[in-house]
Coordinates of C-alpha atoms in Angstrom, one line a residue:
Chain K
M248 CA 42.4 -103.8 -141.3
K249 CA 45.3 -105.3 -144.1
L250 CA 48.9 -104.5 -142.4
A251 CA 51.5 -103.2 -145.2
L252 CA 56.1 -103.3 -145.0
G253 CA 57.0 -100.5 -145.3
P254 CA 60.1 -99.7 -147.8
V255 CA 63.6 -100.4 -145.8
L256 CA 64.2 -97.0 -145.5
Y257 CA 68.8 -97.3 -144.5
Y258 CA 71.3 -98.9 -146.7
W259 CA 71.7 -103.3 -146.5
D260 CA 74.4 -104.5 -148.3
K261 CA 72.7 -107.4 -150.9
D262 CA 72.7 -110.3 -148.9
T263 CA 71.0 -108.0 -145.9
L264 CA 68.1 -106.7 -148.8
L265 CA 67.4 -110.2 -150.0
K266 CA 67.6 -112.6 -147.3
F267 CA 65.4 -110.0 -145.0
Y268 CA 62.7 -110.3 -148.3
D269 CA 62.6 -114.2 -147.5
D270 CA 61.9 -114.1 -144.3
I271 CA 59.5 -111.7 -144.6
A272 CA 57.9 -113.7 -147.3
E273 CA 56.3 -116.0 -144.7
T274 CA 55.2 -113.2 -142.4
P275 CA 51.9 -112.6 -141.8
V276 CA 51.9 -109.5 -143.7
E277 CA 49.4 -108.4 -147.1
I278 CA 51.3 -105.8 -148.6
V279 CA 55.2 -104.7 -148.8
Y280 CA 55.9 -101.9 -150.4
L281 CA 59.6 -102.3 -152.5
G282 CA 62.3 -99.7 -153.7
E283 CA 65.0 -97.2 -152.9
T284 CA 63.0 -93.8 -151.7
V285 CA 65.8 -92.0 -150.1
C286 CA 68.9 -92.4 -152.2
S287 CA 69.5 -92.8 -156.0
R288 CA 73.4 -93.5 -155.1
R289 CA 72.1 -96.7 -152.6
H290 CA 72.6 -99.6 -155.3
T291 CA 73.0 -102.7 -153.4
L292 CA 69.2 -103.9 -155.5
R293 CA 69.6 -101.8 -159.4
T294 CA 65.4 -100.8 -160.1
D295 CA 65.4 -105.1 -162.1
D296 CA 66.5 -106.9 -159.1
W297 CA 63.9 -104.7 -157.2
F298 CA 61.0 -106.7 -160.3
D299 CA 62.4 -109.7 -159.6
L300 CA 62.4 -109.5 -155.9
A301 CA 58.4 -107.8 -156.3
E302 CA 57.8 -110.9 -158.8
R303 CA 58.9 -112.9 -156.1
L304 CA 57.3 -111.9 -153.6
A305 CA 54.2 -111.7 -155.6
Q306 CA 54.6 -115.3 -155.6
A307 CA 54.6 -115.9 -152.3
G308 CA 50.5 -113.7 -151.5
K309 CA 51.6 -110.8 -151.4
E310 CA 50.2 -107.6 -152.8
V311 CA 53.5 -105.9 -154.1
V312 CA 53.5 -102.2 -154.1
L313 CA 56.6 -100.2 -156.0
S314 CA 57.5 -96.9 -154.2
T315 CA 59.1 -94.5 -156.0
Q316 CA 62.0 -92.1 -154.0
A317 CA 61.3 -89.5 -152.6
L318 CA 63.9 -86.4 -153.5
L319 CA 64.6 -86.3 -157.7
E320 CA 66.7 -83.9 -157.7
S321 CA 68.8 -85.3 -161.1
E322 CA 67.6 -86.2 -164.7
S323 CA 68.7 -90.5 -164.0
D324 CA 66.7 -90.0 -161.4
L325 CA 63.2 -89.3 -163.0
K326 CA 64.8 -91.9 -166.0
T327 CA 64.1 -94.2 -162.8
L328 CA 61.0 -92.9 -161.4
R329 CA 59.5 -93.9 -165.1
K330 CA 60.6 -96.1 -165.4
L331 CA 59.2 -97.6 -162.4
A332 CA 55.6 -95.4 -163.4
A333 CA 55.9 -98.0 -166.9
N334 CA 56.8 -100.7 -165.2
G335 CA 52.3 -102.8 -166.1
R336 CA 52.5 -105.6 -163.7
F337 CA 52.8 -103.6 -160.1
M338 CA 51.0 -100.8 -158.5
V339 CA 53.4 -97.9 -158.4
E340 CA 53.4 -95.6 -154.9
A341 CA 54.3 -91.8 -155.4
N342 CA 56.4 -90.5 -153.3
D343 CA 56.6 -86.9 -155.9
M344 CA 54.2 -85.1 -157.8
G345 CA 56.7 -86.2 -160.4
A346 CA 55.3 -89.8 -159.9
V347 CA 51.9 -88.4 -159.9
R348 CA 52.4 -86.1 -163.0
L349 CA 53.4 -89.9 -165.1
L350 CA 50.5 -92.7 -163.4
A351 CA 47.9 -90.1 -163.8
G352 CA 45.2 -91.7 -165.6
A353 CA 48.0 -94.6 -166.9
A354 CA 47.6 -96.8 -163.8
P355 CA 45.8 -97.3 -160.2
F356 CA 48.5 -96.2 -157.7
A357 CA 49.0 -94.9 -154.2
L358 CA 49.9 -92.3 -152.5
G359 CA 52.9 -92.5 -150.2
P360 CA 53.7 -90.4 -146.9
H361 CA 55.7 -88.3 -148.9
I362 CA 53.0 -86.5 -150.9
N363 CA 51.1 -83.8 -149.2
I364 CA 48.1 -84.2 -148.9
Y365 CA 45.7 -82.9 -145.3
N366 CA 42.3 -82.0 -146.0
P367 CA 39.2 -84.0 -149.3
R368 CA 39.4 -80.8 -151.9
T369 CA 43.3 -82.9 -152.5
L370 CA 41.9 -86.1 -152.0
H371 CA 39.4 -85.9 -153.5
Y372 CA 41.4 -85.0 -156.7
L373 CA 44.6 -87.4 -157.1
A374 CA 41.7 -89.8 -156.6
A375 CA 40.2 -88.6 -160.1
L376 CA 43.2 -89.6 -161.4
G377 CA 43.9 -93.1 -160.3
A378 CA 44.6 -93.3 -156.5
R379 CA 43.3 -95.5 -155.2
R380 CA 44.8 -95.1 -151.4
W381 CA 46.7 -92.7 -149.2
V382 CA 49.1 -92.6 -147.0
A383 CA 48.4 -90.5 -144.8
P384 CA 50.8 -87.3 -144.0
L385 CA 53.2 -88.3 -140.5
E386 CA 52.2 -85.6 -138.9
M387 CA 48.3 -86.2 -138.9
S388 CA 46.2 -86.2 -136.0
H389 CA 43.5 -88.9 -134.9
Q390 CA 41.2 -85.9 -134.9
S391 CA 41.8 -84.4 -139.1
L392 CA 42.2 -88.2 -140.1
Q393 CA 38.8 -88.0 -138.9
A394 CA 37.5 -85.1 -140.6
M395 CA 39.7 -86.7 -144.1
Q396 CA 37.5 -89.8 -143.2
R397 CA 34.2 -88.7 -143.0
Q398 CA 35.0 -87.0 -146.8
R399 CA 37.1 -90.1 -148.4
P400 CA 36.5 -91.1 -151.9
K401 CA 34.8 -93.9 -153.3
G402 CA 36.7 -96.9 -153.7
M403 CA 40.1 -94.7 -151.4
E404 CA 41.6 -97.2 -148.9
T405 CA 43.9 -94.7 -146.2
E406 CA 47.2 -96.0 -144.8
V407 CA 48.1 -95.1 -141.3
F408 CA 52.2 -95.4 -140.5
A409 CA 51.9 -97.2 -137.3
Y410 CA 55.1 -98.3 -136.5
G411 CA 58.5 -97.8 -137.2
R412 CA 61.3 -94.5 -136.8
M413 CA 59.9 -91.9 -139.0
P414 CA 60.9 -90.1 -142.1
L415 CA 60.0 -86.4 -141.3
A416 CA 62.2 -84.8 -143.6
F417 CA 65.0 -85.4 -146.8
S418 CA 67.8 -82.3 -147.8
A419 CA 70.4 -82.3 -150.3
R420 CA 72.4 -83.2 -148.4
C421 CA 73.3 -85.9 -146.6
F422 CA 74.4 -86.0 -142.8
T423 CA 76.0 -89.8 -142.9
A424 CA 77.8 -88.2 -145.2
R425 CA 78.9 -84.9 -143.0
H426 CA 79.6 -86.9 -140.0
H427 CA 82.4 -88.2 -142.0
N428 CA 83.7 -85.8 -143.3
L429 CA 83.0 -86.8 -146.5
P430 CA 81.4 -85.2 -149.4
K431 CA 77.8 -86.7 -150.8
D432 CA 79.4 -87.3 -153.9
D433 CA 81.6 -89.8 -152.8
C434 CA 80.2 -91.1 -149.3
Q435 CA 82.1 -94.1 -149.4
F436 CA 77.9 -95.8 -149.0
R437 CA 78.8 -95.5 -144.9
C438 CA 74.8 -96.0 -144.4
L439 CA 76.1 -99.3 -144.7
D440 CA 76.9 -99.3 -140.9
Y441 CA 74.3 -97.6 -139.7
P442 CA 71.4 -100.4 -140.8
D443 CA 68.7 -98.3 -138.4
G444 CA 70.0 -95.4 -139.7
L445 CA 73.1 -93.0 -137.4
T446 CA 70.9 -91.8 -133.5
L447 CA 72.0 -87.9 -133.0
R448 CA 71.2 -87.0 -129.2
T449 CA 71.1 -83.2 -127.5
R450 CA 73.8 -82.2 -125.5
E451 CA 72.9 -84.1 -122.6
G452 CA 72.3 -86.9 -123.9
R453 CA 68.7 -87.7 -125.0
P454 CA 68.1 -89.5 -128.8
F455 CA 66.5 -87.3 -130.7
L456 CA 66.9 -87.8 -134.7
A457 CA 68.4 -90.6 -136.9
L458 CA 70.1 -89.5 -139.9
N459 CA 69.6 -91.9 -142.7
G460 CA 71.6 -90.0 -145.4
I461 CA 69.9 -87.2 -147.3
Q462 CA 67.1 -88.5 -144.7
T463 CA 66.3 -86.8 -141.3
Q464 CA 64.2 -89.4 -138.8
S465 CA 63.3 -89.4 -135.1
A466 CA 65.5 -91.3 -132.8
G467 CA 62.0 -91.8 -131.4
V468 CA 59.8 -95.5 -132.8
Y469 CA 56.3 -94.2 -134.0
N470 CA 54.0 -97.0 -132.8
L471 CA 50.5 -96.9 -133.0
I472 CA 49.8 -100.0 -131.5
Y473 CA 47.3 -98.2 -128.7
E474 CA 45.5 -97.2 -131.2
L475 CA 44.4 -100.5 -133.9
A476 CA 41.0 -100.3 -132.3
D477 CA 41.1 -96.3 -133.1
M478 CA 42.1 -96.4 -136.5
R479 CA 39.9 -99.5 -136.9
G480 CA 36.9 -97.4 -136.0
L481 CA 38.0 -94.5 -138.1
G482 CA 37.2 -96.3 -141.3
V483 CA 41.6 -97.0 -141.7
N484 CA 42.5 -99.9 -144.2
V485 CA 46.2 -100.0 -143.4
A486 CA 48.3 -100.4 -141.3
R487 CA 51.9 -99.3 -142.4
I488 CA 54.9 -101.1 -140.6
S489 CA 58.4 -99.9 -140.9
P490 CA 61.5 -102.0 -141.5
Q491 CA 64.4 -102.3 -139.2
A492 CA 67.1 -104.3 -139.0
H493 CA 66.5 -106.6 -136.2
H494 CA 63.0 -108.1 -134.6
T495 CA 61.2 -107.3 -138.1
G496 CA 59.7 -110.5 -138.1
K497 CA 58.4 -110.7 -134.8
I498 CA 56.8 -106.3 -134.8
I499 CA 54.6 -107.6 -137.6
R500 CA 53.3 -110.4 -135.6
L501 CA 52.6 -108.5 -132.4
F502 CA 50.9 -106.4 -134.1
R503 CA 48.9 -109.1 -136.0
D504 CA 47.6 -110.5 -132.8
C505 CA 46.9 -107.5 -131.9
L506 CA 44.0 -107.0 -134.6
E507 CA 43.0 -111.0 -134.2
G508 CA 42.6 -110.0 -130.4
E509 CA 45.0 -113.1 -129.4
L510 CA 47.2 -110.3 -127.5
A511 CA 45.9 -107.1 -125.8
P512 CA 48.3 -103.9 -126.1
Q513 CA 49.5 -103.3 -123.8
A514 CA 51.1 -107.1 -123.6
A515 CA 52.8 -106.4 -127.3
A516 CA 53.8 -102.9 -125.5
D517 CA 55.5 -104.6 -122.8
Q518 CA 57.1 -107.5 -125.5
M519 CA 58.7 -104.3 -127.7
V520 CA 60.7 -102.6 -125.6
R521 CA 63.3 -105.0 -126.0
L522 CA 62.8 -105.4 -130.2
M523 CA 63.0 -101.0 -130.8
P524 CA 66.0 -99.5 -131.5
G525 CA 64.3 -96.2 -130.0
H526 CA 62.0 -95.2 -128.0
A527 CA 58.7 -95.6 -127.8
C528 CA 56.8 -91.9 -128.6
D529 CA 52.4 -91.5 -130.8
G530 CA 51.8 -88.1 -130.3
F531 CA 51.8 -87.2 -133.9
W532 CA 48.7 -89.7 -133.6
H533 CA 47.1 -87.2 -130.7
G534 CA 47.0 -84.1 -132.1
R535 CA 51.1 -83.2 -129.9
P536 CA 54.4 -82.8 -131.1
G537 CA 55.1 -86.3 -131.9
L538 CA 58.4 -86.7 -130.3
E539 CA 56.3 -87.6 -126.7
Q540 CA 54.0 -90.6 -125.1
V541 CA 50.4 -89.9 -125.0
G542 CA 49.1 -93.7 -125.2
Q543 CA 48.9 -96.1 -123.2
G544 CA 52.3 -97.0 -121.6
R545 CA 53.6 -93.9 -121.2
P546 CA 56.9 -94.6 -119.1
Chain N
M131 CA 70.7 -61.9 -174.6
L132 CA 67.3 -62.1 -175.9
P133 CA 65.0 -59.2 -175.1
D134 CA 62.9 -60.2 -172.7
A135 CA 65.3 -62.4 -170.6
T136 CA 65.0 -59.9 -167.9
M137 CA 65.4 -60.7 -164.1
E138 CA 63.0 -59.8 -161.3
L139 CA 63.6 -59.8 -158.0
V140 CA 61.6 -60.5 -155.8
C141 CA 61.3 -58.6 -151.9
P142 CA 59.9 -59.4 -148.6
A143 CA 57.3 -57.5 -146.3
G144 CA 56.2 -58.6 -143.4
N145 CA 53.8 -55.2 -143.0
L146 CA 53.2 -52.1 -144.6
P147 CA 57.0 -50.2 -143.7
S148 CA 59.0 -52.6 -146.1
L149 CA 56.5 -52.9 -148.2
K150 CA 57.1 -49.5 -148.7
A151 CA 61.3 -49.9 -148.7
A152 CA 61.5 -52.1 -150.6
V153 CA 59.0 -50.3 -152.8
D154 CA 61.2 -47.3 -152.7
N155 CA 64.2 -49.6 -153.0
G156 CA 63.9 -51.4 -155.9
A157 CA 61.9 -53.8 -155.5
D158 CA 60.0 -55.9 -158.4
C159 CA 57.9 -57.6 -157.1
V160 CA 57.4 -57.3 -152.7
Y161 CA 54.7 -60.8 -151.7
I162 CA 53.5 -60.5 -148.4
G163 CA 50.8 -62.6 -146.7
F164 CA 47.7 -61.9 -144.5
R165 CA 47.6 -62.4 -141.2
D166 CA 47.0 -65.5 -140.1
A167 CA 48.1 -69.4 -141.2
T168 CA 47.4 -69.3 -144.3
N169 CA 51.0 -68.2 -144.9
A170 CA 54.7 -70.2 -143.6
R171 CA 55.6 -67.0 -141.8
N172 CA 52.4 -66.9 -139.6
F173 CA 54.3 -64.9 -137.0
P174 CA 52.9 -62.8 -134.0
G175 CA 52.4 -58.8 -134.9
L176 CA 53.2 -59.6 -138.3
N177 CA 51.4 -59.5 -142.3
F178 CA 48.6 -57.7 -144.0
D179 CA 44.6 -58.1 -142.9
E180 CA 42.8 -56.2 -145.4
A181 CA 43.2 -52.8 -144.8
T182 CA 46.8 -53.1 -144.8
A183 CA 46.8 -55.2 -147.8
R184 CA 44.7 -52.5 -150.2
E185 CA 46.9 -50.4 -149.1
G186 CA 49.9 -51.5 -149.6
L187 CA 48.6 -53.0 -153.3
R188 CA 48.1 -49.1 -153.4
Y189 CA 51.3 -47.7 -153.2
A190 CA 53.2 -50.8 -154.9
H191 CA 50.5 -50.4 -158.0
A192 CA 51.7 -46.1 -157.4
H193 CA 55.2 -47.7 -158.6
E194 CA 54.5 -49.9 -160.6
T195 CA 55.4 -53.4 -158.5
K196 CA 53.6 -56.5 -158.5
V197 CA 51.9 -57.7 -154.9
L198 CA 52.5 -61.4 -154.7
L199 CA 50.1 -62.4 -151.9
A200 CA 51.8 -65.8 -149.8
L201 CA 49.2 -68.5 -149.4
N202 CA 51.5 -71.6 -148.9
T203 CA 50.7 -73.4 -146.0
Y204 CA 47.4 -76.7 -146.3
P205 CA 44.8 -76.2 -145.8
Q206 CA 43.0 -78.8 -143.8
A207 CA 39.7 -81.0 -143.8
E208 CA 38.2 -78.7 -140.8
N209 CA 39.9 -75.4 -141.6
W210 CA 39.9 -75.7 -145.5
Q211 CA 36.9 -72.9 -145.2
R212 CA 39.8 -69.9 -143.9
W213 CA 41.8 -70.9 -147.2
Q214 CA 39.1 -70.2 -149.3
S215 CA 37.8 -67.8 -148.2
A216 CA 41.8 -66.1 -148.8
V217 CA 41.8 -66.6 -152.1
D218 CA 38.6 -65.3 -152.6
Q219 CA 39.7 -62.3 -151.2
A220 CA 43.2 -62.5 -152.3
A221 CA 41.0 -61.8 -156.0
A222 CA 39.3 -59.5 -154.9
L223 CA 41.9 -56.9 -153.4
G224 CA 43.1 -57.4 -157.1
V225 CA 47.0 -59.2 -155.8
D226 CA 49.0 -59.7 -159.5
A227 CA 49.7 -63.6 -157.9
V228 CA 49.0 -66.7 -155.4
I229 CA 51.5 -68.2 -154.1
L230 CA 50.0 -71.4 -153.3
A231 CA 51.5 -75.0 -152.7
D232 CA 48.2 -76.9 -152.5
V233 CA 46.4 -78.7 -154.6
G234 CA 43.5 -79.1 -153.8
L235 CA 43.7 -75.0 -153.0
M236 CA 45.3 -74.1 -157.1
E237 CA 41.5 -76.9 -157.3
Y238 CA 39.6 -73.9 -156.7
A239 CA 41.8 -71.2 -156.8
S240 CA 42.1 -72.1 -160.6
K241 CA 38.8 -73.1 -161.5
T242 CA 37.6 -69.5 -159.7
Y243 CA 38.9 -67.5 -161.1
P244 CA 40.7 -68.5 -164.2
E245 CA 42.2 -65.4 -164.4
L246 CA 44.5 -65.3 -161.4
R247 CA 48.1 -65.9 -161.7
L248 CA 49.2 -68.3 -160.2
H249 CA 52.7 -69.2 -158.9
L250 CA 54.2 -72.0 -157.2
S251 CA 55.6 -71.9 -154.0
V252 CA 58.6 -72.7 -152.5
Q253 CA 56.7 -75.4 -149.7
G254 CA 54.6 -77.1 -152.7
S255 CA 58.0 -79.0 -152.6
A256 CA 58.4 -79.5 -156.7
T257 CA 62.5 -80.1 -157.5
N258 CA 61.9 -81.6 -160.9
Y259 CA 59.8 -80.6 -164.0
E260 CA 57.8 -83.3 -164.5
A261 CA 56.5 -82.2 -160.9
I262 CA 56.0 -78.1 -161.9
N263 CA 54.8 -80.0 -165.2
F264 CA 52.3 -81.3 -163.3
F265 CA 50.8 -78.0 -161.6
H266 CA 51.7 -76.6 -164.5
E267 CA 49.2 -78.7 -166.9
R268 CA 46.3 -79.2 -164.6
F269 CA 46.2 -76.0 -162.8
G270 CA 48.2 -73.2 -165.2
I271 CA 50.6 -72.6 -163.1
Q272 CA 52.6 -69.5 -164.6
R273 CA 56.1 -69.3 -162.3
A274 CA 57.3 -72.4 -159.2
V275 CA 59.6 -71.5 -156.8
L276 CA 62.4 -74.1 -156.5
P277 CA 63.3 -75.7 -153.0
R278 CA 66.9 -74.6 -152.2
V279 CA 68.2 -78.6 -153.0
L280 CA 69.3 -78.0 -156.2
A281 CA 72.6 -77.5 -157.9
L282 CA 72.4 -75.0 -160.7
A283 CA 73.2 -77.5 -163.0
Q284 CA 70.2 -79.3 -162.2
V285 CA 68.4 -75.8 -162.0
E286 CA 69.8 -75.1 -165.7
Q287 CA 68.2 -79.3 -166.5
V288 CA 64.2 -77.8 -164.8
V289 CA 64.6 -74.4 -167.2
N290 CA 65.5 -76.9 -170.1
N291 CA 63.0 -78.9 -169.8
T292 CA 59.7 -76.7 -168.2
P293 CA 57.6 -73.4 -170.1
V294 CA 56.7 -72.0 -166.3
E295 CA 59.1 -69.3 -164.9
I296 CA 61.9 -70.7 -162.6
E297 CA 62.0 -68.3 -159.1
L298 CA 65.2 -68.8 -156.8
F299 CA 66.2 -68.3 -154.1
G300 CA 68.4 -65.8 -154.0
F301 CA 69.6 -65.0 -149.9
G302 CA 68.6 -64.9 -146.4
G303 CA 67.9 -67.5 -143.8
L304 CA 68.2 -71.0 -145.8
C305 CA 65.7 -74.5 -145.1
V306 CA 68.2 -77.0 -145.5
M307 CA 65.8 -79.0 -145.3
V308 CA 63.5 -79.5 -148.6
E309 CA 60.5 -77.1 -148.4
G310 CA 56.8 -78.2 -147.6
R311 CA 58.6 -82.2 -146.7
C312 CA 60.1 -81.2 -143.6
A313 CA 58.4 -82.4 -139.9
L314 CA 61.3 -81.9 -138.0
S315 CA 59.8 -79.1 -136.4
S316 CA 56.3 -80.3 -135.4
Y317 CA 57.6 -83.7 -134.2
V318 CA 59.4 -81.1 -130.9
T319 CA 56.4 -78.4 -131.0
G320 CA 53.2 -80.2 -133.0
E321 CA 53.4 -77.0 -135.4
S322 CA 54.7 -77.4 -138.5
P323 CA 55.7 -74.8 -141.2
N324 CA 52.8 -77.0 -142.9
T325 CA 50.1 -77.2 -141.1
C326 CA 50.4 -74.1 -138.8
G327 CA 52.9 -71.7 -140.7
V328 CA 55.9 -71.7 -138.5
C329 CA 59.4 -73.9 -138.4
S330 CA 60.2 -73.5 -133.7
P331 CA 57.5 -71.0 -133.1
A332 CA 58.9 -68.8 -130.8
K333 CA 55.9 -69.4 -127.6
A334 CA 58.3 -73.1 -127.3
V335 CA 61.1 -71.1 -127.4
R336 CA 63.1 -70.7 -124.2
W337 CA 66.3 -69.3 -123.0
Q338 CA 68.4 -70.1 -119.6
Q339 CA 71.5 -68.8 -118.6
T340 CA 72.7 -72.1 -116.7
P341 CA 76.8 -72.8 -114.9
Q342 CA 77.3 -75.1 -118.2
G343 CA 76.3 -71.8 -120.6
L344 CA 73.1 -69.6 -122.0
E345 CA 70.5 -73.2 -123.3
S346 CA 68.6 -73.1 -126.4
R347 CA 65.3 -74.4 -126.0
L348 CA 62.5 -75.8 -127.7
N349 CA 59.9 -77.2 -125.6
G350 CA 61.8 -78.9 -123.2
V351 CA 64.8 -80.3 -126.2
L352 CA 68.5 -79.1 -125.7
L353 CA 69.0 -77.2 -129.1
D354 CA 72.7 -75.2 -127.7
R355 CA 74.4 -74.0 -125.1
Y356 CA 76.8 -71.8 -125.7
E357 CA 79.8 -70.3 -123.6
D358 CA 79.9 -67.0 -123.0
G359 CA 81.2 -64.8 -126.0
E360 CA 79.5 -67.0 -128.6
N361 CA 77.1 -65.1 -131.2
A362 CA 73.7 -67.1 -130.1
G363 CA 71.9 -67.0 -133.2
Y364 CA 68.0 -68.3 -133.3
P365 CA 67.3 -71.5 -132.3
T366 CA 66.0 -73.2 -135.8
L367 CA 66.2 -77.0 -134.4
C368 CA 68.2 -78.1 -137.1
K369 CA 70.6 -74.9 -136.3
G370 CA 71.4 -76.7 -133.4
R371 CA 74.9 -78.4 -131.9
F372 CA 74.0 -82.1 -131.6
E373 CA 76.1 -84.4 -130.1
V374 CA 76.9 -87.4 -133.1
N375 CA 78.8 -91.2 -132.1
G376 CA 80.6 -88.8 -129.2
E377 CA 80.5 -85.8 -131.3
T378 CA 79.4 -82.3 -131.1
Y379 CA 78.7 -80.1 -133.6
Y380 CA 76.2 -79.0 -136.1
A381 CA 75.4 -82.0 -137.3
I382 CA 72.6 -81.2 -139.9
E383 CA 73.6 -77.4 -140.8
E384 CA 75.3 -74.3 -139.7
P385 CA 73.7 -71.0 -138.9
A386 CA 74.0 -69.6 -141.8
S387 CA 72.3 -68.0 -144.5
L388 CA 72.1 -67.7 -148.0
N389 CA 74.0 -65.1 -150.9
A390 CA 73.4 -66.5 -154.0
M391 CA 75.3 -62.7 -155.6
E392 CA 78.4 -64.4 -157.0
C393 CA 75.7 -67.1 -159.2
L394 CA 73.7 -64.6 -160.6
P395 CA 75.6 -64.1 -164.2
E396 CA 75.3 -68.1 -164.1
M397 CA 71.4 -67.5 -163.3
L398 CA 70.4 -65.4 -165.6
R399 CA 72.4 -67.3 -168.5
I400 CA 69.9 -70.0 -167.7
G401 CA 67.1 -68.2 -168.4
I402 CA 65.8 -67.5 -164.3
K403 CA 63.0 -65.9 -164.4
A404 CA 63.6 -64.0 -160.7
I405 CA 65.5 -63.5 -157.2
K406 CA 63.7 -64.4 -154.1
I407 CA 64.6 -62.8 -151.2
E408 CA 63.6 -65.0 -147.6
G409 CA 62.7 -62.7 -145.1
R410 CA 59.6 -61.7 -143.7
Q411 CA 59.4 -61.4 -140.5
R412 CA 62.6 -59.2 -140.5
S413 CA 62.4 -55.6 -140.5
P414 CA 61.7 -52.7 -143.1
A415 CA 66.3 -52.5 -142.0
Y416 CA 66.4 -55.5 -144.2
V417 CA 64.5 -54.6 -146.4
A418 CA 65.9 -51.3 -148.0
Q419 CA 70.0 -52.3 -147.8
V420 CA 69.0 -56.7 -148.9
T421 CA 67.0 -54.6 -152.0
Q422 CA 68.8 -52.6 -151.9
A423 CA 71.8 -54.1 -153.4
W424 CA 69.8 -56.7 -155.4
R425 CA 68.6 -54.0 -157.1
Q426 CA 72.0 -52.4 -158.4
A427 CA 73.5 -56.1 -158.5
I428 CA 70.7 -57.7 -160.6
D429 CA 71.0 -54.1 -163.4
A430 CA 74.7 -54.7 -163.0
C431 CA 74.4 -58.6 -164.3
Q432 CA 71.7 -57.6 -166.5
R433 CA 73.6 -54.5 -168.7
A434 CA 76.8 -57.1 -168.7
P435 CA 77.0 -60.4 -167.6
H436 CA 80.1 -61.4 -168.7
D437 CA 81.8 -58.4 -166.5
F438 CA 79.9 -59.3 -163.3
K439 CA 81.5 -58.5 -159.6
V440 CA 80.5 -58.6 -157.0
A441 CA 80.9 -55.3 -154.8
A442 CA 82.3 -54.7 -151.9
A443 CA 79.9 -51.8 -151.3
W444 CA 76.5 -54.4 -151.8
S445 CA 78.6 -57.3 -149.7
E446 CA 79.2 -55.1 -146.6
Q447 CA 75.5 -53.7 -146.8
L448 CA 74.0 -57.2 -146.9
S449 CA 76.6 -58.7 -144.0
K450 CA 75.4 -56.2 -141.1
V451 CA 72.0 -56.6 -141.7
A452 CA 73.6 -61.2 -141.4
E453 CA 74.0 -60.0 -138.3
G454 CA 77.9 -61.4 -138.5
R455 CA 76.3 -64.3 -139.9
Q456 CA 78.0 -66.7 -142.3
H457 CA 76.7 -66.5 -145.7
T458 CA 76.6 -70.5 -148.3
L459 CA 76.3 -70.4 -152.0
G460 CA 74.1 -74.0 -150.3
A461 CA 72.7 -76.4 -153.0
Y462 CA 74.0 -74.4 -155.5
H463 CA 77.0 -75.1 -155.5
R464 CA 78.1 -78.9 -155.6
P465 CA 80.4 -79.0 -152.0
W466 CA 78.2 -77.7 -149.8
K467 CA 76.0 -81.6 -150.1

């Protein structure tokens, strides 16, 4: 099973992003997804900067995939999408059916976690259009994935979001700007202040969600470190780690060590406690509410 | 104005009495669902079995009203057959269109019943014309319902770049998230609109009076706490009060509902083909009141769009059934974002 680094879901300044990817080049991930998937106002890296970065990571031996924005609203969003779809060099991860339209029959592509693929017939249809890899929906359970795997199209790789705060929803509204009483069009890029998202708590202080601009994430960190053997058994090809502001390299290495049998999942999970921006959860994998921790290591 | 520039009023029907209320009060179309997880209002006691659907169709067609059937959740490997049978059932019943979201189901419907009219559900999450044209080219959809995320100028851009008819939400409960891409409900309860046809399902809701006030919880998660005299609405999880950086407020959305009636002339001008009223879970009285007000408003707007004003009587009628909650133009009005 390969390890992939998902796209950075937060807004970091340019130096931080470039430094982050310099470090990533040295980590044992095989696949790196790049690009702005959340908000078109974020622009520390322009599309051409992402292309340059992609080239550098490819030279460092990574398989680079360019991820498209999930919620497309404006003509300029579509313009960026067209540029990515026609790049001719790197595979593209479609995160909207608009991207699928542009990629169908034109180039092999990946289906990101924001394309709704819940059944084999849908996956087969998209495979025939050129999809080569799909990321299961976040809420898909082990059991449903097993049924998908039994009827998986030939040559289709399966990827599972295995680590990170989960991108659960998108809105036209920017919740970070709302928190600061700013209009979205004049948000003053406040997302820069929240490199792991802005934690939202219930009125009794329980961390619940994380606001990330127009995206709403789980406050809990999805962590399938206990499930790697299970994933392997299901024939999952790729485990995705979602970037966080600190310790991403360490998380990647812990996953790698577990995959290679050099570290027990429990030992890795123990080390991760200090590295995660929130509590662990894995309910979706077990067919339970996503915020629950079901696997070993229940607190 | 072009002679074909007519706008349909599409009204919700969670049961036969609501369907009749919609038809009697001037709906051009009613939309219904079967009594299971194949549609996004899979609530106990709601929706149609084969016999009531047949009766509803008979009644609606006798009054020249169309019936649209929502099959707008996502079938999974283990339950695919039920969704496929629902398409078969819809075709056999002779509904005027099915409202679908899933690619696989759409492929099945378009292959098996080439004459069956297909609408892309709001749950299909198509917010741009590239996505809508994908469904048109591949499956021949004739109408798309847009998620409640676009400003009207963006809607116009969509309309101008697709042959597909565009339907917009005009009134009712408001999703602040892009429909079809929200897993918040399953994060808390294990059940989502995509998979189970429910958001914040009633069976996971608990109300409890405490010394701090009346509390609403969803699967144990505190969504809100109300002081005496505060209006406590249904605890939809994105409409609770939460704490961010020490400040407690409606961090995601107020418990407001959508009312875009004042946008009707603009919607007509940009070529919107249908206005959808939310609320299959609401009562026949709600359906009657809302249908009547919107029928009058659409007729008035089509007669004289430049002179259109929202009549006080319509607003009053809508406020009555909206249970005194706030109204918003939502994303249609850019500052809302």
